[in-house]
């Protein structure tokens, strides 16, 4: 079967990669998207999801995953999650009421600290970047440190060798890839007695939403602030739902930490040659003195990025999530330069639905790889932005074009077959209609 990368026709973002006979779902759209039903309608023969990835906690990426993990009728192999969730999952599973009460108390503290102004302006924009000083910044490497002249690490990662890279296409047993054991704390959760029920968690979340709504009604917070806090409650619901489903179905969970990469500039983990992290390390996150609020805040610049390396007979894919593909000033320090350049053309997903806030990503892509198809999914009426629309390269394919008014449809790329892949690639769906 030809490899396929498909953007599912949902209002959020969800991509399905079929490669080497395996299926990988990257993100699950909004809760309302019911991505399991969408897959069933378009690809009814698919029974196994070998890997389910959540790039970050934004509602249009994570919101649909709890239901998918609970209701998927076939087998699910592994779940790959952001490492920054590690410190919130245990309390969310044991005491969701105490957890959300703590969040609302933090909101009240912010309101009190902003007195006498009765209206608290939102500290967060759509991208999750901090606009004020109410929240401390997560430690982040803003510029690359000077390179040690005696270091054997290349300035830009290079491939091991063209012949080995493109011809090595051995079968992979994903069930046997390391690590095969849960982190100790998650193993304890699996066997714990007395975890909070779904009914208790649902009531706690509904109460938190009502209290935030009350503060908005009384004009103690603005509509934008209320929206940001309700988004965090949605993230809490998604994280808990994903963890609960993984525990109930005894799914294998692997954690990928952005902050560990930011401090070392050395990505690692995943499945070599099949699906590898670009801006994360597979390990427990480094200890940080951050509040639960900071752990939950949607920071799209820390969205996880994954790469499926190309082979002569395998499709290469860069999954960008909502990442700008870099950090530092204007996101100018590329994450991609720390991963070997692919020597064959690849497909990439449009960062943040093609949003203008992520325009730096296209330059990082251009310098790193020959991207021949840019696949876009989801988004709202502000997306894609002007930079995406003006790109003369690569060929753009959209599952959803809000600006064109065209109905969502299944879109993507199939290929390459047994020969060098680009001449035999097949476009699924229609080119981008956004103008």
GROMACS .gro file of C-alpha atoms in nm, residues 1 24-25 32 59 62 75 90 93 103 108 128-129 133 142-143 182 197 260 262 278 290 325 337 365 367 418 421:
model
   28
    1UNK     CA    1   0.000   0.000   0.000
   24UNK     CA    2  -0.033   0.739   1.310
   25UNK     CA    3  -0.290   0.998   1.417
   32UNK     CA    4  -1.718   1.843   1.864
   59UNK     CA    5  -0.865   2.268   2.218
   62UNK     CA    6  -0.639   1.791   2.201
   75UNK     CA    7  -0.661  -0.139   1.871
   90UNK     CA    8  -0.162   1.280   3.908
   93UNK     CA    9  -0.680   1.199   3.834
  103UNK     CA   10  -0.701   2.741   3.932
  108UNK     CA   11  -0.904   3.558   4.197
  128UNK     CA   12  -0.061   3.186   2.426
  129UNK     CA   13   0.226   3.435   2.446
  133UNK     CA   14   0.414   4.044   3.371
  142UNK     CA   15   1.670   3.276   2.360
  143UNK     CA   16   1.992   3.252   2.162
  182UNK     CA   17   0.559   0.323   3.207
  197UNK     CA   18  -1.490   0.926   3.892
  260UNK     CA   19   1.455   1.953   2.797
  262UNK     CA   20   1.526   2.394   2.478
  278UNK     CA   21   1.222   1.770   1.635
  290UNK     CA   22   0.587   2.642   3.790
  325UNK     CA   23   0.966   2.599   1.425
  337UNK     CA   24   1.892   2.281   1.230
  365UNK     CA   25   1.151   2.492   0.630
  367UNK     CA   26   1.653   2.637   0.454
  418UNK     CA   27   0.871   0.170  -0.535
  421UNK     CA   28   0.868   0.944  -0.489
   0.00000   0.00000   0.00000
